[in-house]
Coordinates of C-alpha atoms in Angstrom, one line a residue:
M629 CA 45.2 -6.5 -38.5
S630 CA 48.0 -7.0 -40.8
A631 CA 49.9 -10.3 -40.7
E632 CA 53.1 -8.3 -39.6
A633 CA 51.1 -6.8 -36.7
G634 CA 49.6 -10.1 -35.6
D635 CA 53.1 -11.7 -35.7
D636 CA 54.5 -9.0 -33.7
L637 CA 51.8 -9.2 -31.0
A638 CA 52.2 -13.0 -30.9
D639 CA 56.0 -12.6 -30.4
R640 CA 55.4 -9.9 -27.7
L641 CA 52.5 -11.7 -25.8
P642 CA 52.7 -15.4 -26.8
D643 CA 50.6 -16.7 -24.0
V644 CA 48.6 -15.6 -20.8
A645 CA 51.7 -16.0 -18.7
A646 CA 53.5 -13.6 -20.8
V647 CA 50.6 -11.1 -20.4
Q648 CA 50.7 -11.5 -16.7
A649 CA 54.6 -10.9 -16.7
A650 CA 54.3 -7.9 -18.9
L651 CA 51.7 -6.1 -16.8
D652 CA 53.8 -7.0 -13.8
G653 CA 56.7 -5.3 -15.5
A654 CA 54.3 -2.2 -16.0
D655 CA 53.6 -2.1 -12.1
Y656 CA 50.0 -3.8 -12.5
L657 CA 49.5 -6.9 -10.5
C658 CA 46.6 -9.0 -11.9
D659 CA 45.3 -12.6 -11.3
L660 CA 45.2 -15.2 -14.1
D661 CA 41.6 -14.6 -14.9
L662 CA 42.2 -11.0 -16.0
A663 CA 45.3 -11.8 -17.7
T664 CA 43.5 -14.4 -19.7
A665 CA 40.7 -11.7 -20.5
L666 CA 43.3 -9.3 -21.7
F667 CA 45.3 -11.9 -23.8
C668 CA 42.0 -12.8 -25.8
A669 CA 41.3 -9.1 -26.2
V670 CA 44.7 -8.5 -27.8
R671 CA 45.1 -11.7 -29.8
L672 CA 41.4 -12.1 -31.2
P673 CA 41.1 -9.1 -31.3
Q674 CA 37.7 -8.5 -29.7
P675 CA 36.7 -5.6 -27.5
L676 CA 36.8 -6.4 -23.7
L677 CA 34.2 -5.0 -21.3
L678 CA 35.6 -4.5 -17.8
E679 CA 33.0 -4.0 -15.0
G680 CA 33.8 -3.7 -11.1
E681 CA 33.3 -1.3 -8.3
P682 CA 35.1 2.0 -8.8
G683 CA 38.7 1.9 -7.7
V684 CA 39.4 -1.8 -8.3
G685 CA 41.9 -1.0 -11.3
K686 CA 39.8 -1.1 -14.6
T687 CA 41.4 1.9 -16.0
E688 CA 44.8 1.1 -14.9
A689 CA 44.6 -2.2 -16.6
A690 CA 44.2 -0.4 -19.9
K691 CA 47.2 1.8 -19.1
A692 CA 49.3 -1.1 -18.1
L693 CA 48.3 -3.1 -21.2
A694 CA 49.3 -0.2 -23.4
A695 CA 52.7 0.1 -21.6
A696 CA 53.2 -3.7 -22.0
L697 CA 52.5 -3.4 -25.8
D698 CA 54.5 -0.2 -26.2
T699 CA 51.8 1.5 -27.9
P700 CA 49.7 4.7 -27.3
L701 CA 46.9 4.7 -25.0
I702 CA 43.8 6.8 -26.5
R703 CA 41.4 7.3 -23.8
L704 CA 37.7 8.5 -24.4
Q705 CA 36.2 9.5 -20.9
C706 CA 32.4 9.1 -21.2
Y707 CA 29.8 11.3 -19.6
E708 CA 26.1 12.1 -19.8
G709 CA 25.4 13.8 -23.2
I710 CA 28.6 12.8 -24.9
D711 CA 28.2 12.8 -28.8
A712 CA 30.0 12.2 -31.9
A713 CA 31.5 15.6 -31.9
E714 CA 33.4 14.9 -28.6
A715 CA 34.1 11.3 -29.4
L716 CA 34.9 10.9 -33.1
Y717 CA 35.4 14.2 -35.1
E718 CA 34.2 17.7 -35.6
W719 CA 34.8 20.1 -38.4
N720 CA 37.0 23.1 -37.7
Y721 CA 34.4 25.7 -38.5
P722 CA 36.6 28.8 -37.7
R723 CA 39.2 27.6 -40.0
Q724 CA 36.6 26.7 -42.7
L725 CA 35.4 30.3 -42.4
L726 CA 38.8 31.8 -42.8
G727 CA 39.3 29.6 -45.9
I728 CA 36.1 30.9 -47.4
R729 CA 37.1 34.5 -46.8
L730 CA 40.6 33.9 -48.2
A731 CA 39.0 32.4 -51.2
E732 CA 36.5 35.4 -51.5
A733 CA 39.5 37.9 -51.3
T734 CA 41.6 36.1 -54.0
G735 CA 38.7 35.4 -56.1
A736 CA 39.2 31.7 -56.1
D737 CA 36.4 29.0 -55.8
V738 CA 35.9 26.9 -52.8
G739 CA 33.9 23.8 -53.2
E740 CA 32.2 21.7 -50.7
D741 CA 34.8 19.0 -51.2
Q742 CA 37.5 21.3 -50.1
L743 CA 35.6 22.7 -47.1
F744 CA 34.9 19.2 -45.7
G745 CA 38.1 17.7 -46.6
R746 CA 40.8 16.3 -44.0
E747 CA 42.5 19.5 -43.7
Y748 CA 39.4 20.9 -41.8
L749 CA 38.8 17.8 -39.7
I750 CA 39.6 17.7 -36.0
E751 CA 40.1 14.1 -34.9
R752 CA 38.8 13.1 -31.6
P753 CA 39.8 9.8 -29.7
L754 CA 37.8 7.3 -31.6
L755 CA 39.0 8.5 -34.9
Q756 CA 42.6 8.9 -33.5
A757 CA 42.4 5.1 -32.6
I758 CA 41.2 4.1 -36.1
E759 CA 43.8 6.1 -37.8
H760 CA 46.8 5.2 -35.6
P761 CA 49.5 4.3 -38.0
G762 CA 51.0 1.5 -36.1
P763 CA 53.2 -0.6 -36.2
R764 CA 51.2 -2.1 -33.3
P765 CA 47.6 -1.2 -32.6
A766 CA 46.7 1.5 -30.2
V767 CA 44.9 0.6 -26.9
L768 CA 41.6 2.4 -27.0
L769 CA 40.0 3.0 -23.6
V770 CA 36.3 3.9 -23.6
D771 CA 36.2 4.8 -19.8
E772 CA 32.9 4.6 -17.7
V773 CA 30.6 3.9 -20.8
D774 CA 27.8 3.5 -18.4
R775 CA 28.0 7.2 -18.0
A776 CA 27.0 7.8 -21.6
D777 CA 23.4 7.3 -22.7
D778 CA 21.8 4.5 -24.9
E779 CA 22.2 6.6 -28.1
F780 CA 25.9 6.8 -27.6
E781 CA 26.2 2.9 -27.1
A782 CA 24.5 2.3 -30.4
F783 CA 26.9 4.7 -31.9
L784 CA 29.7 2.6 -30.7
F785 CA 28.4 -0.6 -32.5
E786 CA 30.2 -0.1 -35.7
L787 CA 33.5 0.7 -34.2
L788 CA 33.2 -2.3 -31.9
A789 CA 32.2 -4.7 -34.7
E790 CA 34.0 -3.6 -37.8
A791 CA 36.9 -1.4 -36.5
S792 CA 35.6 1.3 -38.8
V793 CA 33.6 4.6 -38.5
T794 CA 31.5 6.5 -41.0
I795 CA 31.9 10.3 -41.7
P796 CA 29.2 11.3 -44.0
E797 CA 31.4 13.6 -45.9
L798 CA 34.3 11.3 -46.1
G799 CA 32.7 7.8 -46.1
T800 CA 33.7 4.7 -44.0
L801 CA 37.1 4.7 -42.7
R802 CA 38.6 1.3 -41.6
A803 CA 41.5 0.8 -39.4
A804 CA 44.7 -0.6 -40.9
H805 CA 45.6 -1.5 -37.3
P806 CA 42.3 -2.1 -35.4
P807 CA 42.8 -0.9 -32.0
V808 CA 42.7 -3.1 -28.9
V809 CA 39.4 -1.9 -27.2
L810 CA 38.8 -1.9 -23.5
L811 CA 35.5 -0.6 -22.2
T812 CA 35.0 0.1 -18.4
S813 CA 31.7 0.3 -16.6
N814 CA 31.1 0.9 -12.7
R815 CA 27.5 -0.6 -13.4
T816 CA 25.6 2.7 -12.6
R817 CA 23.2 1.2 -15.1
D818 CA 22.9 -1.8 -17.2
L819 CA 24.4 -1.7 -20.6
H820 CA 22.5 -2.7 -23.6
D821 CA 22.9 -6.4 -24.7
A822 CA 23.8 -5.5 -28.2
L823 CA 26.9 -3.9 -26.9
K824 CA 27.6 -6.9 -24.5
R825 CA 27.4 -9.2 -27.5
R826 CA 30.2 -7.5 -29.2
C827 CA 32.5 -7.6 -26.3
L828 CA 34.3 -10.3 -24.1
Y829 CA 33.4 -9.7 -20.5
H830 CA 35.3 -9.7 -17.2
W831 CA 34.4 -8.7 -13.7
I832 CA 37.2 -7.3 -11.6
D833 CA 36.6 -7.9 -7.9
Y834 CA 38.4 -6.4 -4.9
P835 CA 41.8 -8.2 -4.5
D836 CA 42.3 -10.2 -1.6
L837 CA 44.4 -9.1 1.3
E838 CA 47.7 -10.5 0.0
R839 CA 47.4 -9.1 -3.3
S840 CA 46.2 -5.7 -1.9
V841 CA 49.4 -5.5 0.2
A842 CA 51.5 -6.4 -2.9
I843 CA 49.7 -3.7 -5.0
I844 CA 50.1 -1.0 -2.4
R845 CA 53.8 -1.9 -1.9
R846 CA 54.4 -1.7 -5.7
R847 CA 52.6 1.7 -6.0
V848 CA 54.1 3.2 -2.8
P849 CA 57.6 1.6 -2.4
A850 CA 58.4 4.1 0.2
A851 CA 55.8 2.6 2.5
S852 CA 56.7 -0.2 5.1
A853 CA 55.3 -3.6 4.7
T854 CA 53.6 -3.1 8.2
L855 CA 51.8 0.1 7.0
A856 CA 50.6 -1.5 3.8
E857 CA 49.2 -4.4 5.7
H858 CA 47.4 -2.2 8.2
V859 CA 45.8 -0.1 5.5
A860 CA 44.8 -3.0 3.4
A861 CA 43.1 -4.8 6.3
T862 CA 41.4 -1.6 7.5
V863 CA 40.1 -0.7 4.0
A864 CA 38.5 -4.2 3.8
R865 CA 36.9 -3.6 7.2
L866 CA 35.6 -0.2 6.0
R867 CA 34.1 -1.9 2.8
S868 CA 31.9 -4.1 5.2
L869 CA 30.3 -0.9 6.6
D870 CA 27.2 0.6 5.0
V871 CA 29.1 3.4 3.3
Q872 CA 28.0 5.3 0.3
K873 CA 31.4 4.9 -1.5
P874 CA 33.2 1.6 -0.5
P875 CA 36.9 2.3 -0.7
G876 CA 38.9 0.6 -3.6
V877 CA 42.5 -0.2 -4.2
A878 CA 43.1 3.4 -5.5
E879 CA 41.9 4.8 -2.2
A880 CA 44.0 2.4 -0.3
I881 CA 47.1 3.4 -2.3
N882 CA 46.4 7.0 -1.7
W883 CA 45.7 6.5 2.0
V884 CA 49.2 4.7 2.3
A885 CA 50.9 7.5 0.2
V886 CA 49.3 10.2 2.7
L887 CA 50.5 8.2 5.8
A888 CA 54.0 7.7 4.3
A889 CA 54.2 11.3 3.5
L890 CA 53.4 12.1 7.1
G891 CA 56.2 9.9 8.2
L892 CA 53.9 7.1 9.8
E893 CA 55.0 3.5 9.7
R894 CA 51.9 2.1 11.1
L895 CA 48.1 2.7 11.2
D896 CA 46.6 3.4 14.6
A897 CA 43.2 5.0 15.6
A898 CA 44.7 8.5 15.9
A899 CA 46.4 8.4 12.4
A900 CA 43.3 7.0 11.0
D901 CA 41.1 9.7 12.4
Q902 CA 43.5 12.3 11.2
T903 CA 43.6 11.1 7.5
L904 CA 40.3 9.3 7.1
G905 CA 39.5 11.8 4.2
A906 CA 42.0 10.1 2.1
V907 CA 39.9 6.9 2.0
L908 CA 36.4 8.0 2.5
K909 CA 34.8 10.8 0.4
Y910 CA 31.4 11.4 2.0
R911 CA 30.7 13.2 5.3
E912 CA 28.2 10.5 6.3
D913 CA 30.8 7.8 5.6
L914 CA 33.3 9.5 7.9
D915 CA 30.6 9.8 10.6
L916 CA 29.7 6.2 10.1
A917 CA 33.3 5.1 10.4
R918 CA 34.0 7.0 13.6
A919 CA 30.8 5.8 15.1
A920 CA 31.7 2.2 14.4
G921 CA 34.9 2.9 16.3
L922 CA 38.3 3.5 14.6
D923 CA 40.1 1.3 17.3
G924 CA 38.1 -1.8 16.0
L925 CA 38.5 -0.8 12.4
V926 CA 42.2 -0.1 12.2
A927 CA 44.5 -3.2 11.7
G928 CA 46.8 -3.5 14.8
G929 CA 45.1 -0.6 16.6

Protein backbone atom coordinates (compact mmCIF):
# COMPACT_ATOMS: atom_id res chain seq x y z
CA MET A 1 0.00 0.00 0.00
CA SER A 2 1.31 3.44 -0.87
CA ALA A 3 2.16 5.84 1.93
CA GLU A 4 -0.56 8.21 0.72
CA ALA A 5 -3.20 5.47 0.82
CA GLY A 6 -2.03 4.37 4.28
CA ASP A 7 -2.23 7.92 5.57
CA ASP A 8 -5.68 8.34 4.08
CA LEU A 9 -6.95 5.21 5.84
CA ALA A 10 -5.34 6.32 9.09
CA ASP A 11 -7.07 9.69 8.82
CA ARG A 12 -10.42 8.11 7.95
CA LEU A 13 -10.30 5.34 10.58
CA PRO A 14 -7.79 6.42 13.23
CA ASP A 15 -8.94 3.95 15.90
CA VAL A 16 -11.46 1.26 16.75
CA ALA A 17 -14.02 3.77 17.96
CA ALA A 18 -13.87 5.50 14.59
CA VAL A 19 -14.53 2.18 12.83
CA GLN A 20 -17.53 1.52 15.07
CA ALA A 21 -18.88 5.01 14.42
CA ALA A 22 -18.31 4.76 10.66
CA LEU A 23 -20.14 1.42 10.52
CA ASP A 24 -22.96 2.92 12.56
CA GLY A 25 -23.15 5.67 9.95
CA ALA A 26 -23.52 2.93 7.34
CA ASP A 27 -26.46 1.48 9.36
CA TYR A 28 -24.41 -1.47 10.63
CA LEU A 29 -24.39 -1.81 14.41
CA CYS A 30 -21.52 -3.93 15.71
CA ASP A 31 -19.87 -4.62 19.03
CA LEU A 32 -16.36 -3.56 20.02
CA ASP A 33 -14.81 -6.96 19.19
CA LEU A 34 -15.97 -6.94 15.56
CA ALA A 35 -14.97 -3.29 15.17
CA THR A 36 -11.51 -4.21 16.44
CA ALA A 37 -11.18 -7.07 13.96
CA LEU A 38 -12.22 -4.83 11.06
CA PHE A 39 -9.86 -2.08 12.19
CA CYS A 40 -6.94 -4.54 12.15
CA ALA A 41 -7.96 -5.90 8.74
CA VAL A 42 -7.87 -2.39 7.29
CA ARG A 43 -4.80 -1.01 9.00
CA LEU A 44 -2.37 -3.96 8.97
CA PRO A 45 -3.65 -4.87 6.28
CA GLN A 46 -4.43 -8.59 6.70
CA PRO A 47 -7.31 -10.73 5.43
CA LEU A 48 -10.10 -11.27 7.95
CA LEU A 49 -12.04 -14.52 8.14
CA LEU A 50 -15.54 -14.00 9.53
CA GLU A 51 -17.38 -17.09 10.68
CA GLY A 52 -20.83 -17.41 12.19
CA GLU A 53 -24.24 -18.88 11.63
CA PRO A 54 -26.06 -17.79 8.45
CA GLY A 55 -27.86 -14.50 8.85
CA VAL A 56 -25.72 -12.92 11.60
CA GLY A 57 -24.41 -10.13 9.36
CA LYS A 58 -21.10 -11.33 7.92
CA THR A 59 -21.77 -10.15 4.38
CA GLU A 60 -23.36 -6.95 5.63
CA ALA A 61 -20.18 -6.20 7.58
CA ALA A 62 -18.21 -6.14 4.33
CA LYS A 63 -20.80 -3.94 2.64
CA ALA A 64 -20.79 -1.51 5.57
CA LEU A 65 -16.99 -1.40 5.68
CA ALA A 66 -16.86 -0.51 1.98
CA ALA A 67 -19.41 2.23 2.56
CA ALA A 68 -17.45 3.51 5.56
CA LEU A 69 -14.27 3.65 3.47
CA ASP A 70 -16.12 5.16 0.49
CA THR A 71 -14.59 2.53 -1.74
CA PRO A 72 -16.02 -0.16 -4.05
CA LEU A 73 -17.14 -3.53 -2.69
CA ILE A 74 -16.02 -6.31 -5.01
CA ARG A 75 -17.81 -9.56 -4.21
CA LEU A 76 -16.88 -13.09 -5.16
CA GLN A 77 -19.70 -15.50 -4.31
CA CYS A 78 -18.19 -18.96 -3.85
CA TYR A 79 -19.89 -22.19 -4.77
CA GLU A 80 -18.98 -25.82 -5.30
CA GLY A 81 -16.80 -26.17 -8.39
CA ILE A 82 -15.78 -22.50 -8.69
CA ASP A 83 -12.44 -22.10 -10.48
CA ALA A 84 -10.04 -19.44 -11.74
CA ALA A 85 -12.14 -18.68 -14.80
CA GLU A 86 -15.01 -17.48 -12.62
CA ALA A 87 -12.88 -15.96 -9.86
CA LEU A 88 -9.83 -14.41 -11.53
CA TYR A 89 -9.95 -14.09 -15.31
CA GLU A 90 -10.75 -15.76 -18.56
CA TRP A 91 -9.84 -15.08 -22.15
CA ASN A 92 -12.46 -13.67 -24.48
CA TYR A 93 -12.32 -16.51 -27.00
CA PRO A 94 -15.05 -15.20 -29.36
CA ARG A 95 -13.22 -11.87 -29.60
CA GLN A 96 -9.90 -13.63 -30.16
CA LEU A 97 -11.47 -15.62 -33.00
CA LEU A 98 -12.80 -12.45 -34.59
CA GLY A 99 -9.32 -10.96 -34.31
CA ILE A 100 -7.81 -13.96 -36.08
CA ARG A 101 -10.37 -13.82 -38.90
CA LEU A 102 -9.91 -10.07 -39.33
CA ALA A 103 -6.13 -10.56 -39.54
CA GLU A 104 -6.57 -13.34 -42.10
CA ALA A 105 -8.85 -11.13 -44.20
CA THR A 106 -6.35 -8.26 -44.20
CA GLY A 107 -3.25 -10.43 -44.53
CA ALA A 108 -1.87 -9.24 -41.19
CA ASP A 109 0.08 -11.40 -38.79
CA VAL A 110 -1.43 -12.19 -35.37
CA GLY A 111 1.09 -13.28 -32.78
CA GLU A 112 0.43 -15.13 -29.57
CA ASP A 113 1.40 -12.05 -27.59
CA GLN A 114 -1.41 -10.11 -29.28
CA LEU A 115 -4.03 -12.82 -28.81
CA PHE A 116 -3.21 -13.13 -25.12
CA GLY A 117 -2.89 -9.44 -24.35
CA ARG A 118 -4.99 -7.30 -22.00
CA GLU A 119 -7.35 -6.43 -24.84
CA TYR A 120 -8.74 -9.96 -24.77
CA LEU A 121 -8.73 -10.44 -20.99
CA ILE A 122 -12.01 -10.56 -19.06
CA GLU A 123 -11.43 -9.51 -15.46
CA ARG A 124 -13.27 -11.41 -12.76
CA PRO A 125 -13.67 -10.22 -9.13
CA LEU A 126 -10.22 -11.17 -7.80
CA LEU A 127 -8.43 -9.46 -10.66
CA GLN A 128 -10.72 -6.44 -10.41
CA ALA A 129 -9.71 -6.10 -6.75
CA ILE A 130 -6.00 -6.41 -7.54
CA GLU A 131 -6.24 -3.88 -10.37
CA HIS A 132 -8.40 -1.36 -8.49
CA PRO A 133 -6.81 2.03 -9.20
CA GLY A 134 -7.47 3.58 -5.81
CA PRO A 135 -7.07 6.04 -4.24
CA ARG A 136 -8.27 3.80 -1.43
CA PRO A 137 -8.14 -0.02 -1.62
CA ALA A 138 -11.29 -1.85 -2.63
CA VAL A 139 -13.02 -4.15 -0.14
CA LEU A 140 -12.87 -7.68 -1.55
CA LEU A 141 -15.55 -9.98 -0.15
CA VAL A 142 -14.88 -13.69 -0.71
CA ASP A 143 -18.31 -14.83 0.39
CA GLU A 144 -19.06 -18.32 1.75
CA VAL A 145 -15.60 -19.65 1.01
CA ASP A 146 -16.61 -22.90 2.73
CA ARG A 147 -18.79 -23.68 -0.32
CA ALA A 148 -15.69 -23.87 -2.54
CA ASP A 149 -13.41 -26.91 -2.61
CA ASP A 150 -9.90 -27.40 -1.19
CA GLU A 151 -8.24 -26.62 -4.54
CA PHE A 152 -9.89 -23.22 -4.67
CA GLU A 153 -8.74 -22.45 -1.14
CA ALA A 154 -5.18 -23.19 -2.23
CA PHE A 155 -5.69 -20.99 -5.26
CA LEU A 156 -6.41 -18.06 -2.92
CA PHE A 157 -3.13 -18.33 -1.01
CA GLU A 158 -1.10 -16.09 -3.32
CA LEU A 159 -3.74 -13.40 -3.25
CA LEU A 160 -4.12 -13.51 0.53
CA ALA A 161 -0.40 -13.56 1.30
CA GLU A 162 1.08 -11.39 -1.42
CA ALA A 163 -1.81 -9.30 -2.81
CA SER A 164 -0.81 -10.63 -6.20
CA VAL A 165 -2.06 -13.10 -8.80
CA THR A 166 -0.28 -14.95 -11.56
CA ILE A 167 -1.62 -15.22 -15.09
CA PRO A 168 0.62 -17.55 -17.13
CA GLU A 169 0.44 -15.45 -20.29
CA LEU A 170 1.01 -12.12 -18.51
CA GLY A 171 3.10 -12.97 -15.45
CA THR A 172 2.53 -11.92 -11.84
CA LEU A 173 0.33 -8.89 -11.24
CA ARG A 174 0.74 -7.07 -7.91
CA ALA A 175 -1.80 -4.72 -6.42
CA ALA A 176 -0.80 -1.07 -6.22
CA HIS A 177 -3.57 -0.74 -3.62
CA PRO A 178 -3.89 -4.16 -1.91
CA PRO A 179 -7.58 -4.85 -1.26
CA VAL A 180 -9.07 -5.11 2.20
CA VAL A 181 -10.03 -8.80 2.10
CA LEU A 182 -12.92 -10.24 4.09
CA LEU A 183 -13.75 -13.93 3.80
CA THR A 184 -16.95 -15.36 5.21
CA SER A 185 -17.79 -18.94 6.15
CA ASN A 186 -20.93 -20.56 7.53
CA ARG A 187 -18.80 -23.52 8.74
CA THR A 188 -20.47 -26.06 6.48
CA ARG A 189 -17.00 -27.63 6.48
CA ASP A 190 -13.65 -26.93 8.15
CA LEU A 191 -11.33 -24.64 6.24
CA HIS A 192 -7.71 -25.59 5.72
CA ASP A 193 -5.24 -24.46 8.39
CA ALA A 194 -3.04 -22.90 5.69
CA LEU A 195 -5.84 -20.52 4.77
CA LYS A 196 -6.55 -19.67 8.40
CA ARG A 197 -2.87 -18.91 9.04
CA ARG A 198 -3.06 -16.14 6.46
CA CYS A 199 -6.09 -14.53 8.08
CA LEU A 200 -7.23 -12.79 11.20
CA TYR A 201 -10.27 -14.56 12.62
CA HIS A 202 -13.50 -13.38 14.18
CA TRP A 203 -16.64 -15.30 15.13
CA ILE A 204 -19.88 -13.31 14.83
CA ASP A 205 -22.45 -14.57 17.29
CA TYR A 206 -26.13 -13.78 17.42
CA PRO A 207 -26.59 -10.32 18.98
CA ASP A 208 -28.26 -10.04 22.36
CA LEU A 209 -31.87 -8.92 22.59
CA GLU A 210 -31.11 -5.23 23.04
CA ARG A 211 -28.79 -5.09 20.02
CA SER A 212 -31.20 -7.16 17.95
CA VAL A 213 -33.95 -4.62 18.58
CA ALA A 214 -31.61 -1.76 17.70
CA ILE A 215 -30.55 -3.46 14.46
CA ILE A 216 -34.14 -4.22 13.46
CA ARG A 217 -35.26 -0.65 14.13
CA ARG A 218 -32.31 0.72 12.16
CA ARG A 219 -33.13 -1.45 9.14
CA VAL A 220 -36.92 -1.15 9.34
CA PRO A 221 -37.50 2.34 10.70
CA ALA A 222 -41.22 2.18 9.93
CA ALA A 223 -41.67 -0.62 12.49
CA SER A 224 -42.73 0.24 16.03
CA ALA A 225 -40.43 -0.42 18.98
CA THR A 226 -42.99 -2.86 20.36
CA LEU A 227 -43.06 -4.90 17.16
CA ALA A 228 -39.25 -5.01 16.99
CA GLU A 229 -39.03 -6.18 20.59
CA HIS A 230 -41.69 -8.87 20.08
CA VAL A 231 -40.01 -10.24 16.97
CA ALA A 232 -36.49 -10.18 18.43
CA ALA A 233 -37.63 -12.10 21.50
CA THR A 234 -39.66 -14.59 19.45
CA VAL A 235 -36.78 -15.24 17.05
CA ALA A 236 -34.55 -15.98 20.05
CA ARG A 237 -37.11 -18.54 21.26
CA LEU A 238 -37.37 -20.11 17.80
CA ARG A 239 -33.58 -20.62 17.80
CA SER A 240 -33.93 -22.70 20.96
CA LEU A 241 -36.08 -25.21 19.06
CA ASP A 242 -34.45 -28.03 17.13
CA VAL A 243 -35.04 -26.33 13.77
CA GLN A 244 -33.02 -27.13 10.64
CA LYS A 245 -32.30 -23.46 9.93
CA PRO A 246 -32.20 -21.29 13.04
CA PRO A 247 -33.35 -17.79 12.09
CA GLY A 248 -30.70 -15.08 12.10
CA VAL A 249 -30.83 -11.32 12.25
CA ALA A 250 -31.58 -11.17 8.53
CA GLU A 251 -34.72 -13.26 9.00
CA ALA A 252 -35.78 -11.15 11.98
CA ILE A 253 -35.45 -7.98 9.89
CA ASN A 254 -37.42 -9.60 7.07
CA TRP A 255 -40.14 -10.74 9.47
CA VAL A 256 -40.55 -7.24 10.90
CA ALA A 257 -40.67 -5.78 7.38
CA VAL A 258 -43.44 -8.23 6.45
CA LEU A 259 -45.44 -7.47 9.61
CA ALA A 260 -44.99 -3.72 9.14
CA ALA A 261 -46.15 -4.01 5.53
CA LEU A 262 -49.30 -5.72 6.83
CA GLY A 263 -49.87 -2.77 9.16
CA LEU A 264 -49.28 -4.75 12.36
CA GLU A 265 -47.73 -3.05 15.39
CA ARG A 266 -47.41 -6.12 17.62
CA LEU A 267 -46.81 -9.80 17.18
CA ASP A 268 -49.38 -12.26 18.46
CA ALA A 269 -49.97 -15.94 17.75
CA ALA A 270 -52.36 -15.26 14.86
CA ALA A 271 -49.94 -12.85 13.14
CA ALA A 272 -47.06 -15.26 13.70
CA ASP A 273 -49.00 -18.15 12.18
CA GLN A 274 -49.90 -16.00 9.16
CA THR A 275 -46.32 -14.86 8.49
CA LEU A 276 -44.16 -17.65 9.88
CA GLY A 277 -42.73 -18.34 6.42
CA ALA A 278 -40.85 -15.05 6.62
CA VAL A 279 -38.62 -16.42 9.37
CA LEU A 280 -38.62 -20.23 9.05
CA LYS A 281 -37.72 -21.74 5.66
CA TYR A 282 -38.41 -25.46 6.04
CA ARG A 283 -41.80 -27.14 6.29
CA GLU A 284 -40.51 -29.28 9.15
CA ASP A 285 -39.46 -26.13 11.02
CA LEU A 286 -42.90 -24.58 10.51
CA ASP A 287 -44.55 -27.75 11.84
CA LEU A 288 -42.16 -27.83 14.80
CA ALA A 289 -42.88 -24.22 15.77
CA ARG A 290 -46.62 -24.70 15.54
CA ALA A 291 -46.41 -27.93 17.54
CA ALA A 292 -44.42 -26.12 20.23
CA GLY A 293 -47.25 -23.58 20.50
CA LEU A 294 -47.10 -20.15 18.93
CA ASP A 295 -48.85 -18.64 21.95
CA GLY A 296 -45.85 -19.55 24.06
CA LEU A 297 -43.26 -18.58 21.46
CA VAL A 298 -44.40 -15.11 20.53
CA ALA A 299 -43.39 -12.21 22.68
CA GLY A 300 -46.32 -10.65 24.48
CA GLY A 301 -48.69 -13.21 22.99
